[in-house]
Coordinates of C-alpha atoms and ligand atoms in Angstrom, one line a residue:
M1 CA 69.8 -37.9 44.0
R2 CA 67.0 -40.2 45.1
V3 CA 63.7 -40.1 43.1
G4 CA 60.5 -41.7 44.2
I5 CA 58.0 -42.8 41.6
V6 CA 54.3 -43.2 42.5
G7 CA 53.1 -46.2 40.4
A8 CA 55.1 -49.1 39.0
G9 CA 53.5 -49.9 35.7
Q10 CA 54.9 -49.8 32.2
L11 CA 55.6 -46.1 32.3
G12 CA 57.3 -46.4 35.6
S13 CA 59.7 -49.0 34.3
Y14 CA 60.7 -46.8 31.4
L15 CA 61.2 -43.9 33.9
C16 CA 63.5 -46.2 36.0
H17 CA 65.6 -47.1 33.0
A18 CA 66.0 -43.4 32.1
A19 CA 66.9 -42.5 35.7
R20 CA 69.7 -45.1 35.7
R21 CA 71.2 -43.4 32.6
L22 CA 71.0 -40.1 34.4
G23 CA 72.7 -41.5 37.5
L24 CA 69.6 -41.2 39.7
Q25 CA 68.4 -43.7 42.3
T26 CA 64.8 -44.8 42.1
T27 CA 62.2 -46.1 44.6
V28 CA 58.9 -47.1 43.2
L29 CA 55.6 -47.3 45.1
A30 CA 53.9 -50.4 43.8
S31 CA 50.8 -52.3 44.8
T32 CA 52.3 -55.7 44.0
P33 CA 56.0 -56.8 43.6
Q34 CA 55.1 -58.3 40.2
Q35 CA 54.6 -54.9 38.6
P36 CA 57.0 -54.1 35.7
A37 CA 58.9 -51.2 37.4
C38 CA 59.7 -53.3 40.5
Q39 CA 62.1 -55.3 38.3
V40 CA 64.1 -52.2 37.3
A41 CA 63.9 -49.8 40.4
D42 CA 66.6 -49.7 43.0
Q43 CA 64.0 -50.0 45.8
V44 CA 60.3 -50.8 46.1
V45 CA 57.8 -49.7 48.7
L46 CA 54.7 -51.8 48.7
G47 CA 51.4 -50.1 49.3
A48 CA 48.0 -49.1 47.9
I49 CA 48.0 -45.9 45.7
A50 CA 44.4 -45.0 44.9
D51 CA 41.5 -44.6 47.3
G52 CA 39.4 -47.7 47.5
E53 CA 42.3 -50.0 46.3
P54 CA 42.4 -53.2 48.3
T55 CA 45.1 -53.1 51.1
C56 CA 45.2 -56.7 52.1
G57 CA 48.7 -57.3 53.4
I58 CA 50.0 -53.9 52.2
A59 CA 50.1 -50.4 53.6
N60 CA 47.3 -48.0 53.0
P61 CA 48.0 -45.1 50.6
V62 CA 48.8 -42.5 53.3
V63 CA 51.2 -44.8 55.1
A64 CA 52.8 -46.0 51.9
M65 CA 53.2 -42.4 50.6
G66 CA 54.8 -41.4 54.0
E67 CA 57.3 -44.3 53.7
L68 CA 58.2 -43.3 50.1
A69 CA 58.7 -39.7 51.1
Q70 CA 61.1 -40.7 53.9
R71 CA 63.3 -42.6 51.4
V72 CA 63.7 -40.0 48.6
D73 CA 64.6 -36.4 47.8
V74 CA 61.9 -35.8 45.2
I75 CA 58.6 -37.6 44.4
T76 CA 57.1 -37.9 40.9
F77 CA 54.1 -39.8 39.4
E78 CA 53.6 -42.3 36.6
R79 CA 49.8 -42.2 37.1
E80 CA 47.3 -39.5 38.2
N81 CA 44.9 -41.8 40.1
V82 CA 46.4 -41.2 43.5
S83 CA 44.6 -41.2 46.8
V84 CA 43.3 -37.7 47.9
N85 CA 44.3 -38.3 51.5
A86 CA 47.8 -39.5 50.6
L87 CA 48.2 -36.3 48.4
D88 CA 47.0 -34.1 51.4
M89 CA 49.6 -35.7 53.6
L90 CA 52.3 -35.3 50.9
H91 CA 51.3 -31.6 50.5
G92 CA 52.1 -31.1 54.2
L93 CA 55.6 -32.6 53.7
E94 CA 56.1 -30.5 50.5
L95 CA 55.2 -27.3 52.3
T96 CA 57.7 -28.0 55.1
G97 CA 60.4 -28.7 52.5
L98 CA 60.9 -32.3 53.7
V99 CA 60.4 -33.6 50.2
K100 CA 60.1 -32.0 46.8
V101 CA 57.2 -33.1 44.6
A102 CA 57.3 -32.7 40.8
P103 CA 54.7 -31.9 39.5
S104 CA 53.5 -30.2 42.7
V105 CA 50.6 -31.8 44.7
E106 CA 48.5 -28.7 43.8
V107 CA 49.0 -29.3 40.0
L108 CA 48.5 -33.1 40.3
S109 CA 45.3 -32.7 42.4
L110 CA 43.8 -30.2 39.9
L111 CA 44.6 -32.4 36.8
Q112 CA 43.6 -35.8 38.3
N113 CA 39.9 -34.7 38.2
K114 CA 38.6 -34.2 34.7
F115 CA 35.9 -31.8 35.8
E116 CA 38.2 -29.6 37.9
Q117 CA 40.8 -29.6 35.1
K118 CA 38.3 -28.5 32.4
S119 CA 36.8 -25.8 34.7
W120 CA 40.3 -24.4 35.3
L121 CA 41.1 -24.4 31.5
Q122 CA 37.8 -22.6 30.8
A123 CA 38.4 -20.1 33.6
Q124 CA 41.9 -19.4 32.2
G125 CA 40.4 -18.7 28.8
F126 CA 41.9 -21.8 27.1
P127 CA 39.7 -23.3 24.3
V128 CA 37.5 -26.2 25.5
G129 CA 34.2 -27.7 24.3
K130 CA 31.0 -27.4 26.2
F131 CA 30.7 -29.5 29.4
V132 CA 28.7 -29.9 32.6
E133 CA 29.1 -31.6 35.9
C134 CA 27.0 -34.7 36.3
R135 CA 26.4 -36.7 39.4
L136 CA 24.8 -39.9 38.3
P137 CA 21.9 -41.1 40.5
D138 CA 21.3 -44.8 41.2
D139 CA 17.6 -45.0 40.3
T140 CA 16.3 -45.4 36.8
A141 CA 13.8 -42.6 36.7
A142 CA 16.4 -40.1 38.0
L143 CA 18.9 -41.4 35.4
Q144 CA 16.4 -40.8 32.6
A145 CA 15.9 -37.2 33.8
Q146 CA 19.6 -36.7 34.0
A147 CA 20.1 -38.0 30.5
Q148 CA 17.4 -35.7 29.1
A149 CA 19.0 -32.7 30.9
C150 CA 22.3 -33.5 29.3
F151 CA 20.8 -34.0 25.8
A152 CA 19.1 -30.6 26.2
E153 CA 22.3 -28.9 27.3
L154 CA 24.9 -30.7 25.1
G155 CA 23.1 -32.3 22.2
R156 CA 22.7 -36.0 21.4
P157 CA 24.8 -38.1 21.7
F158 CA 27.2 -36.6 24.2
V159 CA 30.4 -38.0 25.9
L160 CA 30.3 -39.1 29.5
K161 CA 33.5 -39.5 31.6
T162 CA 34.1 -40.4 35.2
K163 CA 35.8 -37.4 36.9
T164 CA 38.6 -39.6 38.2
G165 CA 40.3 -42.9 37.6
G166 CA 39.7 -43.2 33.9
Y167 CA 42.5 -44.2 31.5
D168 CA 42.9 -45.8 28.0
G169 CA 39.3 -45.1 27.2
L170 CA 38.0 -46.8 30.4
G171 CA 35.6 -44.4 32.0
V172 CA 34.7 -42.7 28.7
R173 CA 31.4 -43.5 26.9
K174 CA 29.4 -42.0 24.1
V175 CA 25.8 -41.7 25.4
D176 CA 22.7 -41.8 23.2
S177 CA 20.3 -43.2 25.8
A178 CA 19.9 -43.3 29.6
E179 CA 20.6 -47.0 29.6
Q180 CA 24.1 -46.3 28.4
M181 CA 24.7 -44.2 31.5
A182 CA 23.7 -47.1 33.8
D183 CA 27.2 -48.5 34.2
F184 CA 28.4 -45.1 35.5
A185 CA 25.5 -44.8 38.1
G186 CA 26.8 -43.7 41.5
H187 CA 29.9 -42.1 39.9
D188 CA 30.8 -38.4 39.8
C189 CA 31.1 -37.6 36.1
I190 CA 31.6 -34.9 33.6
A191 CA 29.4 -34.8 30.5
E192 CA 30.8 -33.2 27.3
A193 CA 29.4 -32.1 24.0
L194 CA 30.6 -34.6 21.3
I195 CA 33.2 -32.6 19.3
P196 CA 33.0 -33.1 15.5
L197 CA 36.7 -33.5 15.5
Q198 CA 38.9 -33.9 12.4
K199 CA 42.2 -34.9 14.0
E200 CA 43.4 -35.7 17.5
L201 CA 46.8 -34.2 18.4
A202 CA 49.1 -34.3 21.4
V203 CA 51.9 -32.1 22.5
L204 CA 54.5 -33.3 25.0
V205 CA 55.6 -30.3 27.1
V206 CA 58.7 -30.5 29.4
R207 CA 59.0 -27.9 32.1
H208 CA 62.0 -27.4 34.4
P209 CA 61.5 -26.2 38.0
A210 CA 63.4 -23.0 37.1
G211 CA 60.8 -22.2 34.4
E212 CA 62.4 -23.4 31.1
C213 CA 59.7 -24.9 29.0
I214 CA 60.1 -26.9 25.7
T215 CA 57.9 -29.0 23.5
Y216 CA 58.3 -32.0 21.2
P217 CA 56.9 -31.7 17.7
V218 CA 53.2 -32.4 17.4
F219 CA 52.0 -36.0 17.5
E220 CA 48.9 -37.1 15.6
M221 CA 46.8 -39.8 17.3
D222 CA 44.4 -42.4 15.9
F223 CA 41.9 -44.0 18.2
D224 CA 40.2 -47.4 18.0
S225 CA 36.6 -46.3 18.1
R226 CA 35.5 -49.6 19.8
G227 CA 37.0 -48.5 23.1
N228 CA 38.3 -44.9 22.6
V229 CA 41.8 -46.5 23.0
L230 CA 44.9 -45.1 21.4
R231 CA 45.9 -47.2 18.5
R232 CA 48.4 -45.3 16.3
V233 CA 50.7 -42.2 16.7
V234 CA 52.4 -40.3 13.9
C235 CA 55.2 -37.8 14.4
P236 CA 55.4 -35.2 12.9
A237 CA 51.6 -34.8 12.6
G238 CA 50.0 -34.3 9.1
I239 CA 49.0 -30.7 9.8
S240 CA 50.2 -27.3 8.6
E241 CA 53.3 -25.7 10.1
V242 CA 51.1 -22.8 11.3
Q243 CA 48.7 -25.1 13.1
A244 CA 51.6 -27.1 14.6
Q245 CA 53.2 -23.9 15.9
R246 CA 49.9 -22.8 17.4
A247 CA 49.4 -26.2 19.1
R248 CA 52.9 -26.0 20.6
L249 CA 52.6 -22.5 21.8
L250 CA 49.2 -23.1 23.3
S251 CA 50.5 -26.2 25.2
K252 CA 53.6 -24.4 26.4
E253 CA 51.6 -21.4 27.7
L254 CA 49.2 -23.8 29.4
I255 CA 51.8 -25.7 31.3
S256 CA 53.7 -22.5 32.2
R257 CA 50.5 -21.0 33.5
L258 CA 50.0 -24.1 35.6
G259 CA 53.5 -24.0 36.9
G260 CA 54.0 -27.7 36.1
V261 CA 57.3 -29.5 36.5
G262 CA 58.2 -32.6 34.4
V263 CA 56.5 -33.9 31.2
F264 CA 52.9 -33.2 30.4
A265 CA 50.8 -34.5 27.5
V266 CA 48.3 -32.0 26.2
E267 CA 45.7 -33.7 24.1
M268 CA 43.8 -31.6 21.5
F269 CA 41.1 -31.9 18.9
T270 CA 41.1 -30.0 15.6
T271 CA 37.9 -28.8 14.1
G272 CA 38.8 -26.9 10.9
D273 CA 41.4 -24.4 11.9
D274 CA 40.4 -24.4 15.5
L275 CA 42.1 -26.3 18.4
L276 CA 40.2 -27.5 21.4
I277 CA 41.9 -28.9 24.4
N278 CA 40.7 -32.4 25.4
E279 CA 42.8 -33.1 28.5
I280 CA 46.2 -32.7 30.1
S281 CA 48.0 -35.7 31.6
P282 CA 50.5 -34.7 34.4
R283 CA 53.0 -37.4 33.4
V284 CA 54.7 -39.2 30.6
H285 CA 52.2 -40.7 28.1
N286 CA 51.7 -43.6 25.8
V287 CA 51.6 -41.1 22.9
G288 CA 55.3 -40.3 23.5
H289 CA 56.6 -43.9 23.4
L290 CA 58.1 -43.3 20.0
T291 CA 60.5 -40.7 21.5
L292 CA 62.5 -43.7 22.7
E293 CA 63.8 -44.4 19.2
A294 CA 62.8 -41.4 17.1
F295 CA 64.4 -38.7 19.3
H296 CA 67.7 -37.8 20.6
S297 CA 66.2 -37.9 24.1
S298 CA 63.0 -39.7 25.3
Q299 CA 60.1 -38.3 27.2
F300 CA 61.2 -40.5 30.1
E301 CA 64.7 -39.0 30.3
Q302 CA 63.3 -35.5 30.1
H303 CA 60.8 -36.2 32.8
M304 CA 63.4 -37.6 35.2
A305 CA 65.8 -34.7 34.4
A306 CA 63.1 -32.1 35.1
A307 CA 62.0 -33.8 38.3
A308 CA 65.6 -34.0 39.6
G309 CA 66.3 -30.4 38.5
L310 CA 68.9 -31.5 36.0
P311 CA 69.3 -29.6 32.7
L312 CA 66.6 -30.5 30.2
R313 CA 67.8 -32.4 27.2
V314 CA 67.8 -31.1 23.6
I315 CA 64.7 -32.1 21.6
H316 CA 65.9 -33.3 18.3
Q317 CA 64.0 -35.7 16.1
L318 CA 66.2 -38.3 14.4
K319 CA 63.6 -39.7 12.0
P320 CA 59.9 -39.4 11.3
A321 CA 58.1 -42.2 13.2
V322 CA 54.9 -44.1 13.6
M323 CA 53.9 -46.1 16.7
E324 CA 51.3 -48.8 16.8
N325 CA 49.9 -50.1 20.1
L326 CA 49.7 -53.9 20.2
L327 CA 46.2 -54.3 21.5
C328 CA 44.7 -57.5 22.9
E329 CA 41.8 -58.5 20.8
E330 CA 40.3 -61.4 22.6
S331 CA 40.6 -63.3 25.9
L332 CA 44.1 -64.8 25.9
A333 CA 44.1 -67.2 28.8
N334 CA 47.3 -68.9 27.9
A335 CA 49.4 -66.1 26.6
E336 CA 52.5 -65.6 28.7
L337 CA 54.7 -63.2 26.8
E338 CA 57.8 -62.2 28.6
R339 CA 58.7 -58.5 28.8
Q340 CA 61.1 -57.9 26.0
V341 CA 62.3 -55.3 23.4
H342 CA 63.5 -56.5 20.1
T343 CA 64.0 -55.2 16.6
L344 CA 62.4 -56.7 13.5
N345 CA 65.0 -54.8 11.5
D346 CA 66.9 -51.5 12.0
D347 CA 63.8 -49.4 11.5
V348 CA 61.1 -51.4 13.5
H349 CA 61.3 -51.7 17.2
V350 CA 58.9 -54.0 19.2
H351 CA 58.2 -53.7 22.9
W352 CA 56.2 -56.4 24.7
Y353 CA 55.2 -55.5 28.2
G354 CA 54.9 -59.1 29.5
K355 CA 51.3 -58.5 30.8
R356 CA 49.5 -61.6 32.1
G357 CA 46.0 -60.3 32.6
H358 CA 44.1 -60.0 29.4
R359 CA 41.0 -58.1 28.4
P360 CA 39.9 -56.9 25.0
L361 CA 41.9 -53.9 23.7
R362 CA 44.3 -54.0 26.6
K363 CA 47.7 -52.6 25.6
M364 CA 50.1 -55.6 25.4
G365 CA 53.0 -53.8 23.8
H366 CA 53.8 -51.3 21.1
L367 CA 55.8 -51.1 17.9
T368 CA 57.7 -48.1 16.6
A369 CA 58.7 -47.8 12.9
L370 CA 61.1 -45.1 11.6
G371 CA 61.3 -43.9 8.0
D372 CA 62.5 -41.0 5.8
N373 CA 59.0 -39.6 6.0
P374 CA 55.8 -40.4 7.9
R375 CA 54.4 -42.4 5.0
Q376 CA 57.4 -44.7 4.8
A377 CA 57.3 -45.1 8.6
G378 CA 53.6 -45.9 8.4
A379 CA 54.1 -48.6 5.7
R380 CA 56.9 -50.2 7.8
A381 CA 54.7 -50.2 10.9
V382 CA 51.9 -51.9 8.9
R383 CA 54.3 -54.6 7.7
G384 CA 55.7 -55.0 11.2
V385 CA 52.3 -55.4 12.7
Q386 CA 51.4 -57.9 10.0
R387 CA 54.5 -59.9 10.8
L388 CA 53.8 -60.0 14.5
R389 CA 50.2 -60.9 13.7
D390 CA 51.5 -63.9 11.8
D391 CA 53.8 -64.8 14.6
H392 CA 51.3 -64.3 17.4
T393 CA 48.0 -65.1 15.9
R394 CA 46.4 -64.5 19.2
F395 CA 47.0 -60.7 18.9
S396 CA 45.2 -58.8 16.3
M397 CA 45.6 -55.1 15.4
S398 CA 43.5 -53.3 12.8
A399 CA 46.3 -51.9 10.7
Ligands
LIG401 N1 34.1 -34.4 23.9 C1 34.6 -35.4 23.0 N2 34.2 -35.4 21.7 C2 34.6 -36.3 20.9 N3 35.4 -37.4 21.2 C3 35.8 -37.4 22.5 C4 35.5 -36.4 23.5 N4 36.1 -36.7 24.6 C5 36.8 -37.9 24.4 N5 36.7 -38.3 23.1 C6 37.3 -39.5 22.5 O1 37.6 -40.4 23.6 C7 39.0 -40.5 23.7 C8 39.4 -40.8 25.2 O2 39.0 -39.7 26.0 P1 39.9 -39.0 27.1 O3 41.2 -38.6 26.5 O4 39.1 -38.0 27.9 O5 40.0 -40.3 28.0 P2 41.2 -41.1 28.7 O6 40.8 -42.5 28.9 O7 41.6 -40.4 29.9 O8 42.4 -41.0 27.7 P3 43.9 -41.6 27.7 O9 43.9 -42.7 26.6 O10 44.7 -40.4 27.4 O11 44.2 -42.2 29.1 C9 39.6 -39.2 23.1 O12 40.9 -39.4 22.7 C10 38.6 -39.1 21.9 O13 38.9 -40.0 20.9
LIG402 MG1 43.1 -39.0 26.7

């Protein structure tokens, strides 16, 4: 079977590796031939993916998506920021049965917009915090008025997010004054009450087109507050068995209700005993990178199996694990790390992504440490990061 993957970044390259193991052919839609997945895929279609992306010398999103659809049996996504027009066109092909889409265009379109997504969750009765739609005006006086209205509705500070296009904390900001909204002026946003959260959890759900739905154990996430960027993941999470079961059941019900196909990451906040849903990603996620070494089958393998309609894999955790993202701390003009995976020892696995463009807190790679329990895995991760820090003094992670 031939699978098309929209997007050719880091996640796409892991998906291509998994596809190969499953005997599937891959074609990636990439905006440049240098993207990581282009080196691993069987075929590449070059073209823009998001609306507003430059198309100099490459096909526009609608043409590129059409080309991809012609070459494959099923299309899936490694990112949710996909052109609305290209999705409309793909929806037409999906309805006529010319190509399968997993997850469906309807599901991806709903989830790619944070406001639409939260409105759906609320309407379906799933637990979410307070939020309002927020179109940010360009002029200062109107921005002041908008900020005051949000403070009155949501409290101060609140959290502002662009409706679309955000990832890795880009497009998310805590707002205490109108000035802090200025960068987002002209954008369609969602404003949310700041949740006094205790922990951040994620559940990876895998759903087969025939309806079977399974979940990985709960992951606990730690964020770097400087940029709301994911720094550390622990699995299993340090929560009670009762809360873990509730989180898994809630996530499973949600993805079943959506009718999603493939892997979904359901991100949640805990406040005391309560769970609030933060967001759902309609794709494999950075939080699940540790499934590569800590589980019998990775999120990437599960996603490709579900998209292709192959049987889902058994979810079996081999060892407790901790993953640390290797974040770029300062401008690294001369760093030219090759893409590579290596082990520091049997229990610590390092993945460098070979990224050339550097900006503070960009994810340059990750490290997964295994242990007999989460504490041991955590200690190994800290030692591993320290060793890398010594080796690559230009990278710095707060361990
Ligand atoms: N309403 C909120 N209250 C408190 N903290 C929040 C809220 N919304 C977001 N955050 C913080 O900001 C982080 C990033 O927000 P969110 O998950 O919406 O953005 P993202 O950039 O799409 O994430 P990802 O890293 O999954 O791509 C959250 O994980 C959390 O730490
Ligand atoms: Mg998130």
